[in-house]
PDB file of C-alpha atoms and ligand atoms in Angstrom:
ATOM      1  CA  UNK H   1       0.000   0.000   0.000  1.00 83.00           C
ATOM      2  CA  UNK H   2       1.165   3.187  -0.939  1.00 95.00           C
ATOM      3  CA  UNK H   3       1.367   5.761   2.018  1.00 98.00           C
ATOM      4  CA  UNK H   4       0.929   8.903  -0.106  1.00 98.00           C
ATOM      5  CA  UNK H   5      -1.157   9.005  -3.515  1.00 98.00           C
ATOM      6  CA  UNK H   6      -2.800  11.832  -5.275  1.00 98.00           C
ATOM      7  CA  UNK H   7      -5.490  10.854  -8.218  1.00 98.00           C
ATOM      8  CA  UNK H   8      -6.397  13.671 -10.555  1.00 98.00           C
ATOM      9  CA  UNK H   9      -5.864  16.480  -8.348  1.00 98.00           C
ATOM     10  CA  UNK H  10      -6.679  19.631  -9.717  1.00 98.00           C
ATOM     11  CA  UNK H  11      -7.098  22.922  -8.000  1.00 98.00           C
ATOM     12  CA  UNK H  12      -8.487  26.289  -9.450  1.00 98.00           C
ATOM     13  CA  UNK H  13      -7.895  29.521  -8.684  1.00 97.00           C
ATOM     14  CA  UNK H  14     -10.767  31.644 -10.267  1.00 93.00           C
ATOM     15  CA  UNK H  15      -9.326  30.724 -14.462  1.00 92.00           C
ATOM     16  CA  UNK H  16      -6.078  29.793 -13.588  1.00 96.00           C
ATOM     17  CA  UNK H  17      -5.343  25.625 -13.241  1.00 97.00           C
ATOM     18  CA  UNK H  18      -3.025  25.890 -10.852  1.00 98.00           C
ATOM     19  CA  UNK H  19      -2.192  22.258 -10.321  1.00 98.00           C
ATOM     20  CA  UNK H  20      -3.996  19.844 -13.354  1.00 98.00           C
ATOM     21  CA  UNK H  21      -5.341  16.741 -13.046  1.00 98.00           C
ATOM     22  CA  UNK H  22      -1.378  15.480 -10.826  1.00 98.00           C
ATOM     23  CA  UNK H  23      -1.233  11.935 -10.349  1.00 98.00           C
ATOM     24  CA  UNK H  24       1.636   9.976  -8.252  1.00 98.00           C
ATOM     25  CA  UNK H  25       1.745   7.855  -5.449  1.00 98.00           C
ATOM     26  CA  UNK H  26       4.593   7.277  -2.611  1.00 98.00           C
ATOM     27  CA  UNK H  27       5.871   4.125  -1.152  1.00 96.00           C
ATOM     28  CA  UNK H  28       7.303   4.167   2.541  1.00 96.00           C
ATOM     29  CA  UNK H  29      11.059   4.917   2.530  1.00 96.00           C
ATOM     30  CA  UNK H  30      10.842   6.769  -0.546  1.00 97.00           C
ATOM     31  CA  UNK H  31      12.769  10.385  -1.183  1.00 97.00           C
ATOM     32  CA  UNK H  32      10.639  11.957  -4.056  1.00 98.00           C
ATOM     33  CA  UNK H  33      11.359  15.253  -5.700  1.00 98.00           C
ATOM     34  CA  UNK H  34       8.910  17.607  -7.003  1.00 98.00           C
ATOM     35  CA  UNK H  35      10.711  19.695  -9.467  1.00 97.00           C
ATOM     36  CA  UNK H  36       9.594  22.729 -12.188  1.00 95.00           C
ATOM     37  CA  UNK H  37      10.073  26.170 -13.208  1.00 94.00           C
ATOM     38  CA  UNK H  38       8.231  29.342 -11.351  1.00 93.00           C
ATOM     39  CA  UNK H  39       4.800  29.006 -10.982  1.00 95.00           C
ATOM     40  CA  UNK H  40       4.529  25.158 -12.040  1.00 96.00           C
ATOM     41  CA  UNK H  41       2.579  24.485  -9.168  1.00 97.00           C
ATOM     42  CA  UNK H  42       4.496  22.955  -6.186  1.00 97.00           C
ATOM     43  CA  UNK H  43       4.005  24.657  -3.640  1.00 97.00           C
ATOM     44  CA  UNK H  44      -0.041  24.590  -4.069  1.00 98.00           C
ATOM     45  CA  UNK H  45       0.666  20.694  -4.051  1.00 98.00           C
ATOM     46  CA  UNK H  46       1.812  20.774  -0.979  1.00 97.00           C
ATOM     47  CA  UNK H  47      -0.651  23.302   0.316  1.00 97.00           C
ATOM     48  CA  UNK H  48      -3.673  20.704  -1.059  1.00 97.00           C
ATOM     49  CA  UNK H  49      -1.316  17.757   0.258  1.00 98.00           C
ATOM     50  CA  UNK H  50      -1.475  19.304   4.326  1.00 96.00           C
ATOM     51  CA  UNK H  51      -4.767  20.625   3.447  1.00 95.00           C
ATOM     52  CA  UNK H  52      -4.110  24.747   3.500  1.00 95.00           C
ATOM     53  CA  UNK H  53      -6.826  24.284   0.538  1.00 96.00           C
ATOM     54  CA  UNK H  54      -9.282  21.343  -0.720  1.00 97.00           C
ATOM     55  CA  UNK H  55      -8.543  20.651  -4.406  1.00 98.00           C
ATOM     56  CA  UNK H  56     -11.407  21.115  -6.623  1.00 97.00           C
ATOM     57  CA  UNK H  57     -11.357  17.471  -7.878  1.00 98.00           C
ATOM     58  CA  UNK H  58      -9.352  14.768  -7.434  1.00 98.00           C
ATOM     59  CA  UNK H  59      -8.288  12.670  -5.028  1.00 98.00           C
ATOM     60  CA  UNK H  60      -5.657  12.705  -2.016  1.00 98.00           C
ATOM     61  CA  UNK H  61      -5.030   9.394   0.080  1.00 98.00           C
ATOM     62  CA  UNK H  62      -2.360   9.200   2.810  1.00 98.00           C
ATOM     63  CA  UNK H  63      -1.506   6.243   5.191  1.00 97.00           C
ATOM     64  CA  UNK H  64      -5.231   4.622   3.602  1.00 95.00           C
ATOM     65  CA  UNK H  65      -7.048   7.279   4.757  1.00 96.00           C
ATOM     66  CA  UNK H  66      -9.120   9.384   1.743  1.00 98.00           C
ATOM     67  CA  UNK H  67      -7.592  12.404   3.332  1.00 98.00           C
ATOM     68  CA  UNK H  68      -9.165  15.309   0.639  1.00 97.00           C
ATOM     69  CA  UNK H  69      -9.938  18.699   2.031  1.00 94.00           C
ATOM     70  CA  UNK H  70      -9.241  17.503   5.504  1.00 96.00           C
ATOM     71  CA  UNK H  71      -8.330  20.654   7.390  1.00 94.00           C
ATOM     72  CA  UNK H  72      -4.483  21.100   7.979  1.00 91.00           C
ATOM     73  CA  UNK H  73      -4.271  20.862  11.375  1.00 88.00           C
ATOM     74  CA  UNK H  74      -6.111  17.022  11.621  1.00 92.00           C
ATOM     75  CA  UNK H  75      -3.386  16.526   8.352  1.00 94.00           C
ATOM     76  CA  UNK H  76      -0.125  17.048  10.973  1.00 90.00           C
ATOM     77  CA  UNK H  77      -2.136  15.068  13.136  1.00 90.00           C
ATOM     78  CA  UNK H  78      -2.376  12.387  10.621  1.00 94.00           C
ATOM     79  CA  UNK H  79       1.674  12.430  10.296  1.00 95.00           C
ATOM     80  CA  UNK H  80       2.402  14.712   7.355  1.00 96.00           C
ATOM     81  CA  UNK H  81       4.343  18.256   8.477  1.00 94.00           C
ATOM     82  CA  UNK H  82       6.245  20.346   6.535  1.00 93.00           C
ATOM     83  CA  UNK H  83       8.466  23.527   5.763  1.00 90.00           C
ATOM     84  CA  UNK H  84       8.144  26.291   3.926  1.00 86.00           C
ATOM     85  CA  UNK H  85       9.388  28.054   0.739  1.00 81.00           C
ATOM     86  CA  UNK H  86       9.789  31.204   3.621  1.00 81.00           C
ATOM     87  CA  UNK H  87      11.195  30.531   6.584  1.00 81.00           C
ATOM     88  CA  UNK H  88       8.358  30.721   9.463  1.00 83.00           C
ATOM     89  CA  UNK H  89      10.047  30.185  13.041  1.00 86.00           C
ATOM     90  CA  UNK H  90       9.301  31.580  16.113  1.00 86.00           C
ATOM     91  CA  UNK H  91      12.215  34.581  15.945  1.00 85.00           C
ATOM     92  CA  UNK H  92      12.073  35.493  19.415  1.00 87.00           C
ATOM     93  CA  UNK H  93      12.318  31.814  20.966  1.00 90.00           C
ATOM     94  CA  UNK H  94      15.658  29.809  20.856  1.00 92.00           C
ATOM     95  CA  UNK H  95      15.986  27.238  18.851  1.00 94.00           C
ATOM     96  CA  UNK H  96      15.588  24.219  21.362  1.00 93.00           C
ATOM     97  CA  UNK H  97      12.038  25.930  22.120  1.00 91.00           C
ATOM     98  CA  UNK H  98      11.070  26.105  18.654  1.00 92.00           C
ATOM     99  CA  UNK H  99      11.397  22.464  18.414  1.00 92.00           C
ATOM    100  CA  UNK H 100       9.529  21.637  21.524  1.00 88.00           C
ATOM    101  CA  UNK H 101       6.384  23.679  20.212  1.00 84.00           C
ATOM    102  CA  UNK H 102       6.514  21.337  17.313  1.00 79.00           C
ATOM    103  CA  UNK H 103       6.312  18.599  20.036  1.00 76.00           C
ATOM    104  CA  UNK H 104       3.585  20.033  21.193  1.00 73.00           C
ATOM    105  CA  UNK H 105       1.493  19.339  18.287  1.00 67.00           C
ATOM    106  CA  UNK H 106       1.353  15.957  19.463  1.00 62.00           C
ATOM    107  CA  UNK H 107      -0.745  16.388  22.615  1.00 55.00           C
ATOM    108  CA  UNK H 108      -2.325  19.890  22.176  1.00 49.00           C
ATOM    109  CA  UNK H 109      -5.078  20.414  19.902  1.00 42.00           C
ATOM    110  CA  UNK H 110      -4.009  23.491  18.201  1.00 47.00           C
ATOM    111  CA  UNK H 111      -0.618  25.279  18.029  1.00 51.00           C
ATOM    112  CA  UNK H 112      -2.504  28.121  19.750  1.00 51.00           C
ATOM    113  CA  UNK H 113      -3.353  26.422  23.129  1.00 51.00           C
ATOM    114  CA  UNK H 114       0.313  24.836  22.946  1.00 54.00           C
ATOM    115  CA  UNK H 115       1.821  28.292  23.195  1.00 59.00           C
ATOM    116  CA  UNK H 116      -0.154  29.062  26.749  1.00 59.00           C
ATOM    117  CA  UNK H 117       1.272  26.573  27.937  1.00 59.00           C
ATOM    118  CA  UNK H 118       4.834  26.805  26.727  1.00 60.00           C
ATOM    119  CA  UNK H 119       6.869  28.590  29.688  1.00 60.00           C
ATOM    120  CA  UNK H 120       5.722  26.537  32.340  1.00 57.00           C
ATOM    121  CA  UNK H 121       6.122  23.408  30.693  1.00 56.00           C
ATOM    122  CA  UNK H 122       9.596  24.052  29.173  1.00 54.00           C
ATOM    123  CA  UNK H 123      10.987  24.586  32.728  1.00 55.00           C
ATOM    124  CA  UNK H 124       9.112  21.187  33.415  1.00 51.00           C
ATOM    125  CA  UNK H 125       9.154  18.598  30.678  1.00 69.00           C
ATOM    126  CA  UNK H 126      12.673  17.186  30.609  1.00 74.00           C
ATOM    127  CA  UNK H 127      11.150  14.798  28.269  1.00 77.00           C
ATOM    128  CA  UNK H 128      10.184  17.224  25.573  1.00 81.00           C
ATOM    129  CA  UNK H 129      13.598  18.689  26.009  1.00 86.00           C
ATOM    130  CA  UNK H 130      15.396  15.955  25.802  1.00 88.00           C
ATOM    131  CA  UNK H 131      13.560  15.123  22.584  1.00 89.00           C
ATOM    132  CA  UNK H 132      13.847  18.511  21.001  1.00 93.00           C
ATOM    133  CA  UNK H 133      17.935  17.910  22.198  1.00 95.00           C
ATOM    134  CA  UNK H 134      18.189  14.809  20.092  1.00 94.00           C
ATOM    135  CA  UNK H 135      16.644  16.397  16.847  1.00 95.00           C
ATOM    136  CA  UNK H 136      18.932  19.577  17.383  1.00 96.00           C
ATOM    137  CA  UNK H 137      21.803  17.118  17.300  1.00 95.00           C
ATOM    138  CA  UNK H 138      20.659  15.199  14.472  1.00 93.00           C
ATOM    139  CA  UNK H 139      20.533  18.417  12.082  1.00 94.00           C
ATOM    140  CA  UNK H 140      24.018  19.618  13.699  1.00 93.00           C
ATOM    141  CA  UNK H 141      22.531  22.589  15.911  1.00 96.00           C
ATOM    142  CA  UNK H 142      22.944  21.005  19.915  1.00 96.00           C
ATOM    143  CA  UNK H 143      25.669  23.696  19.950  1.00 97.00           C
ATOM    144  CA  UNK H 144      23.112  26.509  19.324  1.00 96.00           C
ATOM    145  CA  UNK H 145      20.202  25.227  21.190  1.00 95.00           C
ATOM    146  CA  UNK H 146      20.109  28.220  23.389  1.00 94.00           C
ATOM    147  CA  UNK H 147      20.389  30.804  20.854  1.00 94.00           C
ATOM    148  CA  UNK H 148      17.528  33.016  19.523  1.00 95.00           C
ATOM    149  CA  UNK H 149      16.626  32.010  16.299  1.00 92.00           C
ATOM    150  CA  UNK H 150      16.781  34.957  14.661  1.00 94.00           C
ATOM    151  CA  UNK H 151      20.522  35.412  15.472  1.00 95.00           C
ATOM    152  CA  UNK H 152      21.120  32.191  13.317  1.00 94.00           C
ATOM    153  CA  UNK H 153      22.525  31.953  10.177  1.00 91.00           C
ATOM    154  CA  UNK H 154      20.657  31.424   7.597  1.00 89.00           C
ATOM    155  CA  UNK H 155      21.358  27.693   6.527  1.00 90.00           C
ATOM    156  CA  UNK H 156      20.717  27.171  10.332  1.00 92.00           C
ATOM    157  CA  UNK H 157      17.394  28.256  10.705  1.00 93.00           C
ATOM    158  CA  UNK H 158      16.254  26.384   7.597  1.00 92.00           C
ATOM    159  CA  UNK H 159      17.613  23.243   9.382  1.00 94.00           C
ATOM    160  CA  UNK H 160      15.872  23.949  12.696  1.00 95.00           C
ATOM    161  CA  UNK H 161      12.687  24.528  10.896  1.00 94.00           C
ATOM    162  CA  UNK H 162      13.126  20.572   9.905  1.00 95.00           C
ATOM    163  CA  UNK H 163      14.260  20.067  13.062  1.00 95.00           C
ATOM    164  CA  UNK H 164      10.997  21.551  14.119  1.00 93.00           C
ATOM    165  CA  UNK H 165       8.638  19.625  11.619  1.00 94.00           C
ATOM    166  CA  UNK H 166      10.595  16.358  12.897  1.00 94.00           C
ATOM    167  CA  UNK H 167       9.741  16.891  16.394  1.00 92.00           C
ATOM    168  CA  UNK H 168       5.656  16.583  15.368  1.00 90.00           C
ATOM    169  CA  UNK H 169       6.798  12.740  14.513  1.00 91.00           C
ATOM    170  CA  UNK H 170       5.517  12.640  10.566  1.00 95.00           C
ATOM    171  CA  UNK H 171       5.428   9.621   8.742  1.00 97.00           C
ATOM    172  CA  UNK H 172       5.622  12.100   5.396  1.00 98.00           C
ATOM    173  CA  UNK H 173       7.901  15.130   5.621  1.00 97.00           C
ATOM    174  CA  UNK H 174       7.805  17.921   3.113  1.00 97.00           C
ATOM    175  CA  UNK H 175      10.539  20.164   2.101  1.00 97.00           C
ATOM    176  CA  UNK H 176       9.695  23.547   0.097  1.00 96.00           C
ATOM    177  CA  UNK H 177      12.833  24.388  -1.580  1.00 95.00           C
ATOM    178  CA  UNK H 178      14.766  23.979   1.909  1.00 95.00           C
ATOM    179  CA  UNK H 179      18.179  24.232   0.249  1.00 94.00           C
ATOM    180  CA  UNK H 180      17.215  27.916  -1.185  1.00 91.00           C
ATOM    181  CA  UNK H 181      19.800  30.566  -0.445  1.00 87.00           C
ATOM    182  CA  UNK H 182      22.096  28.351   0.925  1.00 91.00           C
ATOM    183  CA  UNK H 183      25.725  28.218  -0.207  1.00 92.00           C
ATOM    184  CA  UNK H 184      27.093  25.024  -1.252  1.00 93.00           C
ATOM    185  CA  UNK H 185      29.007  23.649   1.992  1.00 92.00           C
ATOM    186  CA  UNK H 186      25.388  24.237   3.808  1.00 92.00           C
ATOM    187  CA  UNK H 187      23.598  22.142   0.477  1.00 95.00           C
ATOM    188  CA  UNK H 188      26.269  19.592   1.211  1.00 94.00           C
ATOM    189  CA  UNK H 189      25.550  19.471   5.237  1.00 92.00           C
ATOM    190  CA  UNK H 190      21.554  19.401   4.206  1.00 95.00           C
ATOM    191  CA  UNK H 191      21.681  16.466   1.524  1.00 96.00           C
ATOM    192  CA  UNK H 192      23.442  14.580   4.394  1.00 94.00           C
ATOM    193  CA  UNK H 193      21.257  15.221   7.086  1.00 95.00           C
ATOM    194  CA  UNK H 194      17.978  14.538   4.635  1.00 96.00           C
ATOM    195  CA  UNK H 195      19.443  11.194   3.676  1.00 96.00           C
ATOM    196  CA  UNK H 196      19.774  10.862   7.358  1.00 94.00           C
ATOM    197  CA  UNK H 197      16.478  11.514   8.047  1.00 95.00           C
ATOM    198  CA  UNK H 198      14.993   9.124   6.168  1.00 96.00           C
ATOM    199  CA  UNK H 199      17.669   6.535   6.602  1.00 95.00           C
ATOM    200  CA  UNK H 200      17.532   6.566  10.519  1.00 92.00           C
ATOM    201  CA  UNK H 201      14.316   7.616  11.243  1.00 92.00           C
ATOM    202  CA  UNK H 202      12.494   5.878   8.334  1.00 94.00           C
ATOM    203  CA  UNK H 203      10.588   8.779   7.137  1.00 97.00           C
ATOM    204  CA  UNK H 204       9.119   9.283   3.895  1.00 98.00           C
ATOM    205  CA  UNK H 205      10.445  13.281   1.899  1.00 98.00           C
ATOM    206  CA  UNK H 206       8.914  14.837  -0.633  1.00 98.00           C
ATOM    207  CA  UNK H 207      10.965  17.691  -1.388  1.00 98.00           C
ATOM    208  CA  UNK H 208      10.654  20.817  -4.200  1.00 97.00           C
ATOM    209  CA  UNK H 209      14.057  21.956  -4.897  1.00 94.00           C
ATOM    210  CA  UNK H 210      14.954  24.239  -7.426  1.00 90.00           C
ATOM    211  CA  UNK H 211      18.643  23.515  -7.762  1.00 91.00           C
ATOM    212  CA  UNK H 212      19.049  20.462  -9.870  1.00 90.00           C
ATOM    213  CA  UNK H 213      22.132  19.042  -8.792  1.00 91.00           C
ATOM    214  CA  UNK H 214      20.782  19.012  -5.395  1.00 95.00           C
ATOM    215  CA  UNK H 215      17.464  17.282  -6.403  1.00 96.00           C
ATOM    216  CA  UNK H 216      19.167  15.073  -8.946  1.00 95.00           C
ATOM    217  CA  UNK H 217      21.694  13.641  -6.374  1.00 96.00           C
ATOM    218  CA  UNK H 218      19.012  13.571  -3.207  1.00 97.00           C
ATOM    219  CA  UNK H 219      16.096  11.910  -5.123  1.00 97.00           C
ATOM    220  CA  UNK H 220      15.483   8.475  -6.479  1.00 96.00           C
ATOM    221  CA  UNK H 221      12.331   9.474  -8.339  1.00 97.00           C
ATOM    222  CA  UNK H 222      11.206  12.973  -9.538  1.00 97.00           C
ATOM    223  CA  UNK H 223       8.213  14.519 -10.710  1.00 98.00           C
ATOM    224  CA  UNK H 224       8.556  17.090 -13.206  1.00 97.00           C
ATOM    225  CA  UNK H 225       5.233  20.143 -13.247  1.00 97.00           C
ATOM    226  CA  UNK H 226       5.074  22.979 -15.802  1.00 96.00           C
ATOM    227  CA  UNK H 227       2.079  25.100 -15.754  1.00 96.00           C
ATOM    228  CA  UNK H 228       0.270  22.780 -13.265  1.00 97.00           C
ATOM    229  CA  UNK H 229       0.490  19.495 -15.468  1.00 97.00           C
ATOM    230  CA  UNK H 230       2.610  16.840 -14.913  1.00 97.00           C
ATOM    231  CA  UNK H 231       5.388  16.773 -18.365  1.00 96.00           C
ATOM    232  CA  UNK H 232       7.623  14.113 -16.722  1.00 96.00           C
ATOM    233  CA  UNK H 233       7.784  11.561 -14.063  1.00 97.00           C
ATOM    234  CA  UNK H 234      10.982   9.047 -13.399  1.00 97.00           C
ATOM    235  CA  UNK H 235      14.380   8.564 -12.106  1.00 97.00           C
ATOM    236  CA  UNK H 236      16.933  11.004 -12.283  1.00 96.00           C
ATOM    237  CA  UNK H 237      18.794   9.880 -15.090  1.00 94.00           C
ATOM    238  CA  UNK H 238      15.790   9.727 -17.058  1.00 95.00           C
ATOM    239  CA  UNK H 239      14.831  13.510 -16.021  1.00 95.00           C
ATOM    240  CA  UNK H 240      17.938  15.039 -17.288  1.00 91.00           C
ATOM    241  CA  UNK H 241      17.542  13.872 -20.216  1.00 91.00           C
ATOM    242  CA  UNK H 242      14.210  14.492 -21.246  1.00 93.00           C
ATOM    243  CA  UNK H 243      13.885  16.545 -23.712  1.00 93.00           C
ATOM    244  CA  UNK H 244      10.464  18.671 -22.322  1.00 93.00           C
ATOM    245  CA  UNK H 245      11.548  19.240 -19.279  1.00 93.00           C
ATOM    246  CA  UNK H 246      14.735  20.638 -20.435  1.00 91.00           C
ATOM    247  CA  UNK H 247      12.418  22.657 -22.738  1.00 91.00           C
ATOM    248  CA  UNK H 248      10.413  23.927 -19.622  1.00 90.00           C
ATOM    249  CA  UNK H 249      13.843  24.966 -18.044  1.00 85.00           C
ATOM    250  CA  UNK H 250      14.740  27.375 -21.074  1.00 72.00           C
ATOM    251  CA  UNK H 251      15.434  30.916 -20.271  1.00 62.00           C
ATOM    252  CA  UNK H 252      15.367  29.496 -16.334  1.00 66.00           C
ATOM    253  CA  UNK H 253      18.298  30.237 -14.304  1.00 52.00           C
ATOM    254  CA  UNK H 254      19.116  26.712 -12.824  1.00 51.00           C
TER     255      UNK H 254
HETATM  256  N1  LIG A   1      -4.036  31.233  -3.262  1.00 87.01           N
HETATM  257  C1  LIG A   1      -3.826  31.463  -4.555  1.00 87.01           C
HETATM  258  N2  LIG A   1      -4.664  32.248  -5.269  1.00 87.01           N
HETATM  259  C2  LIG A   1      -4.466  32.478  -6.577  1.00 87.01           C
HETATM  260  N3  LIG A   1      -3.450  31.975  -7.299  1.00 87.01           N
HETATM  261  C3  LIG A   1      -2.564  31.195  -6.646  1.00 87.01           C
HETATM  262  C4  LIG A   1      -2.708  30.885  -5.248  1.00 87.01           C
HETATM  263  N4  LIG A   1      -1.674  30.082  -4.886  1.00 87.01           N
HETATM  264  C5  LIG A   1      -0.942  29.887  -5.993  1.00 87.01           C
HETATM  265  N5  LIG A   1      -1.464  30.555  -7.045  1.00 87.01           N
HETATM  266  C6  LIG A   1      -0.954  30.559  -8.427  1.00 87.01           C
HETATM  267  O1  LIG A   1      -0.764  29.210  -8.805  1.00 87.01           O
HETATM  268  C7  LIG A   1       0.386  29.088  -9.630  1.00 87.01           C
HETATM  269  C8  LIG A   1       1.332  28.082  -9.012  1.00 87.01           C
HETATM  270  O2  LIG A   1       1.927  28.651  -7.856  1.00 87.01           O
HETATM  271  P1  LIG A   1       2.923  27.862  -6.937  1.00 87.01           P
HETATM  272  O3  LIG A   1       2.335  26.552  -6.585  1.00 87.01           O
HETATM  273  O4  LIG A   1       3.291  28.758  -5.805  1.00 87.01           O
HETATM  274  O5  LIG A   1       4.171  27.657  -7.908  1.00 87.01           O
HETATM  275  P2  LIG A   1       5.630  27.071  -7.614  1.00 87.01           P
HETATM  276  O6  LIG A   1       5.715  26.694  -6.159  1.00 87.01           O
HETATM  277  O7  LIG A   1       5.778  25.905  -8.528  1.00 87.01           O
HETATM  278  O8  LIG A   1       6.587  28.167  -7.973  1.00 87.01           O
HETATM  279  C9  LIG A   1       0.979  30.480  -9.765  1.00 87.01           C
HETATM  280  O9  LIG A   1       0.510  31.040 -10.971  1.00 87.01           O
HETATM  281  C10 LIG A   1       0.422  31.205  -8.559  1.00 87.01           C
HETATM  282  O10 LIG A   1       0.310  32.586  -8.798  1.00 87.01           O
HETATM  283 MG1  LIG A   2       6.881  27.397  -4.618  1.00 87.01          MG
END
């Protein structure tokens, strides 16, 4: 059984097909990229994927539950979390207590109510912390645990927000372009630490990347979108070599 499949999804934005009729299914253990030029469409897959919007037909089945237009909050619930194309921490909290709110998803029912109760139970749950400890370490940040995250770099803050996503336990992770405006010593360190991720922890990417080589060397199948359709879907070698999706790439800056 597959643990992530989308059937004809389609979402509309008043004329515009945003995402058209996107079929593709993942298996547990897989690392899937979702690749294509500006405006292809894959961010609004994720957004329909973790529920942010219903699509307006189609299908979306996770973990064999018919999980279409479930709101996003049941969605992390489920096991599916993610990050986003802009980075969205909590810049006045270190990073350690960043994580721990995304613990919190696990036993509060909204993010909301897990914020009252953050102070106290930071000074109280060693548990959480000790959690949140182990994630830091496993993206390379126990040394900066106590810092604020604003004052991180930036390739540091894009790691704690997986860091962050981890802590909510997903069986399905989702990466929006998390290697963006890094340099390539921090792409390196990430394509390590996302192998890692699903290697030692057994969880299931799908990741949008926008640099090739990074997506190309990561992924072991890819899904190519241009103007919300599908053009191309297969392994990498296959990818860089087809000749519409290098047409879809003209005049991009890859
Ligand atoms: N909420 C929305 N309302 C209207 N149009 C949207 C909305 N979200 C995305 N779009 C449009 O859908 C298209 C695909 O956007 P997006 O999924 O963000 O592209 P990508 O992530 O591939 O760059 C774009 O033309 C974008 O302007
Ligand atoms: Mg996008």
């Amino acid at each position: 059984m597959s643990l992530l499949t989308l059937n004809e999804a389609t979402i509309k934005f008043g004329g515009l097909v945003a995402v058209n009729s996107v079929s593709f299914s993942l298996e547990t253990g897989d690392l899937f990229g979702l690749i294509g030029p500006n405006g292809a469409g894959k961010t609004t897959c994720f957004n329909i994927i973790t529920g942010v919007y219903a699509p307006t037909s189609g299908k979306i089945h996770f973990d064999g539950k018919d999980i279409t237009g479930t709101p996003s909050n049941k969605i992390a619930k489920l096991g599916i979390c993610r990050t986003f194309q802009n980075i969205r921490l909590f810049s006045s909290m270190n990073a350690i207590e960043n994580v721990v709110v995304g613990g919190f998803l696990r036993h509060e029912s909204t993010l909301g109510s897990a914020l009252g109760y953050l102070p106290s139970a930071i000074k109280e749950t060693n548990k959480l912390r000790s959690q949140a400890m182990e994630l830091l370490d496993l993206v390379n940040l126990a040394d900066v645990a106590e810092s604020r995250s604003r004052d991180l770099p930036y390739g540091k803050q894009r790691r704690l927000e997986i860091a962050r996503a981890l802590a909510t336990q997903p069986k399905l992770l989702l990466l929006d372009e998390p290697a963006a405006g890094m340099n390539p010593q921090e792409k390196m360190e990430l394509l390590e630490m996302v192998r890692k991720i699903r290697d030692e922890l057994s969880i299931t990417v799908l990741v949008i990347e926008h640099d090739m080589k990074f997506v190309m060397n990561l992924c072991e199948r890819i899904l190519v979108l241009d103007h919300g359709e599908e053009i191309a879907q297969g392994p990498p070698s296959e990818i860089r070599n087809d000749p519409k999706v290098i047409a879809a790439y003209l005049g991009e800056a890859v």
